[in-house]
Tab-separated table of C-alpha atoms in Angstrom:
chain	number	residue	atom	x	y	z
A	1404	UNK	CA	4.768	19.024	-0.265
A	1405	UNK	CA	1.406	19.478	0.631
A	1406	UNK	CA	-0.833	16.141	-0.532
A	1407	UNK	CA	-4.702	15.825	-0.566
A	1408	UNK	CA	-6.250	12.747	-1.103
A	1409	UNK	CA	-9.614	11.152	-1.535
A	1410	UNK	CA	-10.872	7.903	-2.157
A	1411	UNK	CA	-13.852	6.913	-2.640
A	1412	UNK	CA	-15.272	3.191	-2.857
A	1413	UNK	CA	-19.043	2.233	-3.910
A	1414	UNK	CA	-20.327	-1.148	-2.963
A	1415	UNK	CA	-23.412	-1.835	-4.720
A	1416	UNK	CA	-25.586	-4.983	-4.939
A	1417	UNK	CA	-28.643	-6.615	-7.171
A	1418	UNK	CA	-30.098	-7.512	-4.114
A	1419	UNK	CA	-29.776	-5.938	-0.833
A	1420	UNK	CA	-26.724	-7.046	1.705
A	1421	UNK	CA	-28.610	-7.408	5.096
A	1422	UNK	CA	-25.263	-6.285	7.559
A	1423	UNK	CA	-21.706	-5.409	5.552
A	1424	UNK	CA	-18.489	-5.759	8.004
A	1425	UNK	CA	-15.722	-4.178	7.143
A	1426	UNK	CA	-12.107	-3.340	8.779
A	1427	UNK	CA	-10.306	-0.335	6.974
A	1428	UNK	CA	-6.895	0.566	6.967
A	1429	UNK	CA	-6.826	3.806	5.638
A	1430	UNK	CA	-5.701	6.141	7.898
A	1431	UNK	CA	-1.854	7.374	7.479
A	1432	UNK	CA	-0.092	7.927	10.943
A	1433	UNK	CA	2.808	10.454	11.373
A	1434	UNK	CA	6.200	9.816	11.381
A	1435	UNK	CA	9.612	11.890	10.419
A	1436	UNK	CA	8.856	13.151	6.931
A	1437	UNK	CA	4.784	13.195	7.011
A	1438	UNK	CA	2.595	14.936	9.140
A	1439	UNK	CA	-1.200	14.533	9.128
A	1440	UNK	CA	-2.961	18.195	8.151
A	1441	UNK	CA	-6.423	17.048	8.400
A	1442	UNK	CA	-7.942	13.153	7.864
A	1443	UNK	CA	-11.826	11.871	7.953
A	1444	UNK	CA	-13.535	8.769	6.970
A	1445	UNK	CA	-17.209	8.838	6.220
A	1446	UNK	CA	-19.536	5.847	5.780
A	1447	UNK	CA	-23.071	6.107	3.970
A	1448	UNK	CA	-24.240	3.583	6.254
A	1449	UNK	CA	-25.998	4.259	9.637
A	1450	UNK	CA	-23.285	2.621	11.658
A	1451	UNK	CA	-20.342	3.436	14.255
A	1452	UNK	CA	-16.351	3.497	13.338
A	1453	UNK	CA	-14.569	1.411	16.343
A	1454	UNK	CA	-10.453	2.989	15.915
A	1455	UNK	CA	-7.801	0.423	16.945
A	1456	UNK	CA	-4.749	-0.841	16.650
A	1457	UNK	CA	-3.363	-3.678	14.301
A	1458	UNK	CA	-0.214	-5.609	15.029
A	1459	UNK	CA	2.088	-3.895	12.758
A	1460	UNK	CA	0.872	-0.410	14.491
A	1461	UNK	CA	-1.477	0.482	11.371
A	1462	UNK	CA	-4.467	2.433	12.696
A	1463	UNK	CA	-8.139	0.379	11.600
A	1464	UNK	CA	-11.444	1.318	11.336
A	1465	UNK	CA	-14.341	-1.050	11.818
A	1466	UNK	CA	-17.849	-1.007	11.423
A	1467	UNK	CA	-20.759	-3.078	10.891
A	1468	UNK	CA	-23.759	-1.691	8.853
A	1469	UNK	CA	-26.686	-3.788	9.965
A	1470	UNK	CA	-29.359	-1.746	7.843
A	1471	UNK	CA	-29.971	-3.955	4.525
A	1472	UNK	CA	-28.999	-1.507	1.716
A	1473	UNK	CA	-28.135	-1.963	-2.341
A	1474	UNK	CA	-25.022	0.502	-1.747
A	1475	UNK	CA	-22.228	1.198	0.497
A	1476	UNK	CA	-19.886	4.097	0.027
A	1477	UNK	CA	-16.659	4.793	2.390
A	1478	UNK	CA	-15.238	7.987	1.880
A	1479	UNK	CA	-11.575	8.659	2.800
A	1480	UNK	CA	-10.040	11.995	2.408
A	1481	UNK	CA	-7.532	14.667	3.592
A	1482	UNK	CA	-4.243	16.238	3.796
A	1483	UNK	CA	-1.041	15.358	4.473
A	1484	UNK	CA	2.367	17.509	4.543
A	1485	UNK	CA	5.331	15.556	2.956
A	1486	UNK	CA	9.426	16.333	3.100
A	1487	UNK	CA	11.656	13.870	1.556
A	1488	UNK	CA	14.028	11.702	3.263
A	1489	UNK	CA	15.708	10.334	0.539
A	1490	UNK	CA	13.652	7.355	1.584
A	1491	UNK	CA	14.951	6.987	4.910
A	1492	UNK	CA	11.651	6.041	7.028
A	1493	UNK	CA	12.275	6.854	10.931
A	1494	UNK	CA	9.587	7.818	13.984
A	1495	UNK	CA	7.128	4.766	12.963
A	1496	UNK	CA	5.929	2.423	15.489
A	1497	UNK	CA	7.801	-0.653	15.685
A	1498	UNK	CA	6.405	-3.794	17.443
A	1499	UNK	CA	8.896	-6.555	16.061
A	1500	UNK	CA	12.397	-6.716	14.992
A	1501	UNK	CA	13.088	-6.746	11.665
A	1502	UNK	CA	13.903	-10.669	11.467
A	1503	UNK	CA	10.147	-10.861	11.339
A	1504	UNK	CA	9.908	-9.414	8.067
A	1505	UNK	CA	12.204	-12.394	6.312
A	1506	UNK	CA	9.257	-14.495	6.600
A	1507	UNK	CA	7.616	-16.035	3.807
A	1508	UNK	CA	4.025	-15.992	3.082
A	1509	UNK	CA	1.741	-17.320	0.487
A	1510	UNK	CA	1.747	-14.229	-1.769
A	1511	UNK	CA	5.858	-13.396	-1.000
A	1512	UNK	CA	6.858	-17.132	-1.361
A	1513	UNK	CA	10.343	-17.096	-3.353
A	1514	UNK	CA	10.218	-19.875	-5.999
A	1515	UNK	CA	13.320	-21.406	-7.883
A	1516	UNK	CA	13.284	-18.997	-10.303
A	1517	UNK	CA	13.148	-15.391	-7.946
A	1518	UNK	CA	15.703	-16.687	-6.034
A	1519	UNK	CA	18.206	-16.764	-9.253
A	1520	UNK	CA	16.730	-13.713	-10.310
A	1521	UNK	CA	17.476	-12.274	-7.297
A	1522	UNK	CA	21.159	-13.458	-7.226
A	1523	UNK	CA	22.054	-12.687	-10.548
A	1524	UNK	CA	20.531	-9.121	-10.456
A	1525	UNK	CA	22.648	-8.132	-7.572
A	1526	UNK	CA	26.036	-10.275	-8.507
A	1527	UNK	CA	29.152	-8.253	-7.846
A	1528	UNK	CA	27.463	-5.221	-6.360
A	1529	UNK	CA	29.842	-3.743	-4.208
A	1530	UNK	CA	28.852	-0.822	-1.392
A	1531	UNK	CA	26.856	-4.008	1.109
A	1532	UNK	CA	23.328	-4.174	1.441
A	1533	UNK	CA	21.948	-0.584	0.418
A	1534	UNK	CA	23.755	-1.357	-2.984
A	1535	UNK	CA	22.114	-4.513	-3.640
A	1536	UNK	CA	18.576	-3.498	-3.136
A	1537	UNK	CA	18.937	-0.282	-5.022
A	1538	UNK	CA	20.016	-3.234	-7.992
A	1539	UNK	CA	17.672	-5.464	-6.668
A	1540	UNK	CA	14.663	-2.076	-7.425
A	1541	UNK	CA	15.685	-1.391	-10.730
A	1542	UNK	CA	15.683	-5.146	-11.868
A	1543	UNK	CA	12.637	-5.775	-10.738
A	1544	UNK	CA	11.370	-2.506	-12.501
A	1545	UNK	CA	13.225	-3.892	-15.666
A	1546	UNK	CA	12.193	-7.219	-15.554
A	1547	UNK	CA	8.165	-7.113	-14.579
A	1548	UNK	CA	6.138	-4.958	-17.019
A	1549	UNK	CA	3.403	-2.876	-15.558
A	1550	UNK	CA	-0.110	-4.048	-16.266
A	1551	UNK	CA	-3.548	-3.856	-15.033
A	1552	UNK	CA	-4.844	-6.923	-17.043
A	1553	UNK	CA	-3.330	-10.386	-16.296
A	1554	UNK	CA	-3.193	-10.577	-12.195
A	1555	UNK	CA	-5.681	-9.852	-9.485
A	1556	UNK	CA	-5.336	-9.216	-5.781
A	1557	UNK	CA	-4.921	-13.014	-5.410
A	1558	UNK	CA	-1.930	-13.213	-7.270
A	1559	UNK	CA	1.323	-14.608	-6.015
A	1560	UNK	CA	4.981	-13.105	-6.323
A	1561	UNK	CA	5.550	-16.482	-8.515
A	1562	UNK	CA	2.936	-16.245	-10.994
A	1563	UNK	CA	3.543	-12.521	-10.883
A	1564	UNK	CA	7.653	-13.334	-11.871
A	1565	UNK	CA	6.159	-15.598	-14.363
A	1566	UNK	CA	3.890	-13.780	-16.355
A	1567	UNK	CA	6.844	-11.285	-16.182
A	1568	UNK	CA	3.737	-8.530	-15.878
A	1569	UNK	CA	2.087	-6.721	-12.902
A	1570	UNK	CA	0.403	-3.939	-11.167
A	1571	UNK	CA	2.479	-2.009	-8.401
A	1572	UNK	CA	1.217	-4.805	-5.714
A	1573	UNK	CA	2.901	-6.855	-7.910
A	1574	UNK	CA	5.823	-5.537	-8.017
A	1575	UNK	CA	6.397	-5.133	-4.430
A	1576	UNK	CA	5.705	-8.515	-3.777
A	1577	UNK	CA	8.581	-9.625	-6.541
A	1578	UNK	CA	10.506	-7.408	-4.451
A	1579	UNK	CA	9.683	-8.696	-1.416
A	1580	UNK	CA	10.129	-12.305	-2.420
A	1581	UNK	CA	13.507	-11.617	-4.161
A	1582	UNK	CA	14.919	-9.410	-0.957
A	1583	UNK	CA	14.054	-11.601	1.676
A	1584	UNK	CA	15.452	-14.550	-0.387
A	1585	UNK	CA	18.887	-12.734	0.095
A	1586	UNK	CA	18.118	-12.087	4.006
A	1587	UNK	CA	17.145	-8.654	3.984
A	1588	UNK	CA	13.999	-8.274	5.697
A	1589	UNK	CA	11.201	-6.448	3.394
A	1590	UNK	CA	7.728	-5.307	3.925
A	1591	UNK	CA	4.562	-4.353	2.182
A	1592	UNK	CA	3.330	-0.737	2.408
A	1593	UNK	CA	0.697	0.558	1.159
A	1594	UNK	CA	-0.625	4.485	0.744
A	1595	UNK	CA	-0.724	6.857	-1.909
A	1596	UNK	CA	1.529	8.494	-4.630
A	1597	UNK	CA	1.130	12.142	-6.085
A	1598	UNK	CA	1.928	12.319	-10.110
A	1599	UNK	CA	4.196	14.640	-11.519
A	1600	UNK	CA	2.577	14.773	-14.591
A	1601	UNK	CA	-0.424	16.405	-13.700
A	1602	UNK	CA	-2.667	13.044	-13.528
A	1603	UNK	CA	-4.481	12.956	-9.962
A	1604	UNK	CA	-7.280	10.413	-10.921
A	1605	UNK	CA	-6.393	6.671	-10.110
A	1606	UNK	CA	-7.920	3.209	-10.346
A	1607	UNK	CA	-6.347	2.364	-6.462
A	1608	UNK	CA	-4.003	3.536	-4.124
A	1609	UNK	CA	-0.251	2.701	-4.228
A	1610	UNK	CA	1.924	-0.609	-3.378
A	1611	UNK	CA	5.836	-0.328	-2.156
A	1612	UNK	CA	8.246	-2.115	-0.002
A	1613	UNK	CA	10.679	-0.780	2.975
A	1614	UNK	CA	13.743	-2.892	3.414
A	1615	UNK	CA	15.602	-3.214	6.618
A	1616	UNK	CA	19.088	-1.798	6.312
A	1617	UNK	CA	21.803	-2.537	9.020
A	1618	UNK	CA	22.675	0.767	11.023
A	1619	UNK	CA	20.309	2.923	8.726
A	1620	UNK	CA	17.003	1.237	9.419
A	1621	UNK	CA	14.214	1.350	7.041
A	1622	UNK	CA	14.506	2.130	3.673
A	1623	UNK	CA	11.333	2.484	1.306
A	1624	UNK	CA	11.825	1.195	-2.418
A	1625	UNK	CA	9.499	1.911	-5.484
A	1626	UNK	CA	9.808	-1.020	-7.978
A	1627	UNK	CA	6.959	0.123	-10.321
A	1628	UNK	CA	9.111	3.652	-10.509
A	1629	UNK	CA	12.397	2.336	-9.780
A	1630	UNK	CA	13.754	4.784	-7.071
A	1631	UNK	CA	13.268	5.286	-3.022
A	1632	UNK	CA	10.283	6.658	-1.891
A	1633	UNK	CA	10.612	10.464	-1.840
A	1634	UNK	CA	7.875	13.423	-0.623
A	1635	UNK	CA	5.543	12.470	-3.378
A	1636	UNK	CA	4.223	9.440	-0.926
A	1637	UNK	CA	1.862	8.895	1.939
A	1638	UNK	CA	2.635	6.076	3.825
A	1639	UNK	CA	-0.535	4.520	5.782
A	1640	UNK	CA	-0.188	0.511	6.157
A	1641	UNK	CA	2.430	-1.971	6.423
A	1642	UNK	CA	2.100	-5.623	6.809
A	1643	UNK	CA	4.132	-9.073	5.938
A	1644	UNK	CA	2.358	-8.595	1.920
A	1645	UNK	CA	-0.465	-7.270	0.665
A	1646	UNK	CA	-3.187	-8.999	2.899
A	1647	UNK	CA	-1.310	-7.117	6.114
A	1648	UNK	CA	-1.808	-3.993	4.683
A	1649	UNK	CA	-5.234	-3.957	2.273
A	1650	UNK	CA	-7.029	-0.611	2.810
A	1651	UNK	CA	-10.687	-2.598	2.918
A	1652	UNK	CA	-11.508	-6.385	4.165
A	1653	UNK	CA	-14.881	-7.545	5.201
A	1654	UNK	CA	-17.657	-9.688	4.795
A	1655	UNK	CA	-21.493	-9.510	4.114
A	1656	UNK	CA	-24.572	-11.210	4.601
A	1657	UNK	CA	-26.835	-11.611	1.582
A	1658	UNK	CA	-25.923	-9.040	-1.414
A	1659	UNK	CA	-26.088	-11.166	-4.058
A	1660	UNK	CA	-24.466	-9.401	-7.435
A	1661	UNK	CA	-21.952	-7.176	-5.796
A	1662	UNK	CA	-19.917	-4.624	-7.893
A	1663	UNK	CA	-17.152	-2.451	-6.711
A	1664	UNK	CA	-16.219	1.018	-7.847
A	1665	UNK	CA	-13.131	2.765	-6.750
A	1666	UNK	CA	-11.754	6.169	-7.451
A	1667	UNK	CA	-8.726	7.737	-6.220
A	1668	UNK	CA	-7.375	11.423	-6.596
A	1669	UNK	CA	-4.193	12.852	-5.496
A	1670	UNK	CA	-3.355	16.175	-5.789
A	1671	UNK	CA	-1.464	19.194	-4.238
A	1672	UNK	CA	-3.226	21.073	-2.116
A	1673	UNK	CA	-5.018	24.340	-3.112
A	1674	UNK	CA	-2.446	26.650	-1.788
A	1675	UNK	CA	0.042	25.157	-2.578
A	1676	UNK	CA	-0.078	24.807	-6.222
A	1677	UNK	CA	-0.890	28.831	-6.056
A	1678	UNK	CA	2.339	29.462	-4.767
């Protein structure tokens, strides 16, 4: 499958930000199952992108815009080519073993109440580990509503579990917290999804996990659809939770009253849906 994306975000201010710094990760990398057609970032600003390296291998973008200004757009867009691997993720950059990915953080941290979740979803499931988190996917799916209301970027695995509601970031880090909980490393990824039923505008990109799997390797779940990551995906950022993987951190100076507008399309490309 053929995927175009774009994504557009519009900083805007009451009164003028005198320098914006920001650090993007929003640029996919190939790997067995995606290939990158064609990929640009554009920044309103008068300003140079710096392209580096973060510790998990995700490709950043920085830049500093030291002209004041009442709006900031970064433009994101391109192509990617897809083929499903029944969710089998191979030919990524690894820089730690997977042991890494059992540890806890602030937003993954598996309270009293994950942990039994987590036990009881995947008691008696026979077949080993791949068995349990394909349980473990459609529990969480079951058990955390999605909605766009009650949490916020902020928001932990715990409070996410609690509320029992959740947006796709959400989700994964339930996930996360539950898997690693029953010592199966699990990561954050973040990228984008195409829609099957015809919907390409969206409020943000998408949130899933990859869980380590002995003598398969990485395996990429979907708890807010329940299933393994197939050719409708773009993979571009992976980190510990959320935080390791955000498409856009920063910090300004000044721009008092800022708003933030995002919009995302996915789509098929052109030819494609001709065919």
């Amino acid at each position: 499958m053929r995927i175009r994306v774009s994504h557009l975000t519009t900083y805007s201010y009451d009164q003028p930000a005198s320098r914006v710094i920001q650090t993007l990760r929003m640029t996919p990398r190939p790997h067995d199952g995606q290939h990158i057609v064609r990929w640009r970032i554009d920044v309103s600003a008068d300003c140079r992108l710096t392209t580096q390296e973060d510790a998990f291998g995700n490709i950043t973008h920085a830049f500093s815009a030291d002209v004041p200004t009442d709006q900031l757009e970064v433009l994101v867009e391109g192509e990617v080519e897809t083929q499903d691997t029944d969710g089998v993720v191979r030919g990524i950059i690894e820089r730690f073993p997977p042991s890494l990915y059992l540890r806890e953080t602030d937003l993954t941290h598996a309270d009293p109440a994950i942990v039994a979740f987590a036990r009881d979803a995947t008691a008696g499931e026979a077949g080993g580990t791949i068995a349990t988190l394909h349980a473990l996917v459609r529990a969480v799916h079951a058990e955390v509503t999605f909605d766009t209301d009650p949490t916020h970027s902020a928001t932990t695995a715990s409070e996410a579990f609690s509320l029992r509601r959740g947006v796709c970031q959400d989700l994964s880090h339930v996930f996360i917290a539950a898997a690693r909980s029953l010592g199966v490393p699990c990561r954050y990824v973040g990228g984008y999804y195409w829609r099957s039923d015809g919907i390409t505008a969206q409020e943000a990109g998408h949130a899933w996990v990859e869980a380590h799997v002995a003598d398969l390797g990485w395996v990429a779940f979907d708890p807010a659809h329940a299933m393994c990551a197939t050719d409708a995906y773009v993979r571009v950022a992976v980190g510990l939770d959320y935080l390791g993987a955000a498409p856009v951190r920063g910090t300004r100076f000044g721009g008092r009253g800022e708003t933030l507008a995002v919009a995302v399309h996915v789509d098929q490309a052109f030819q494609q849906v001709q065919s």
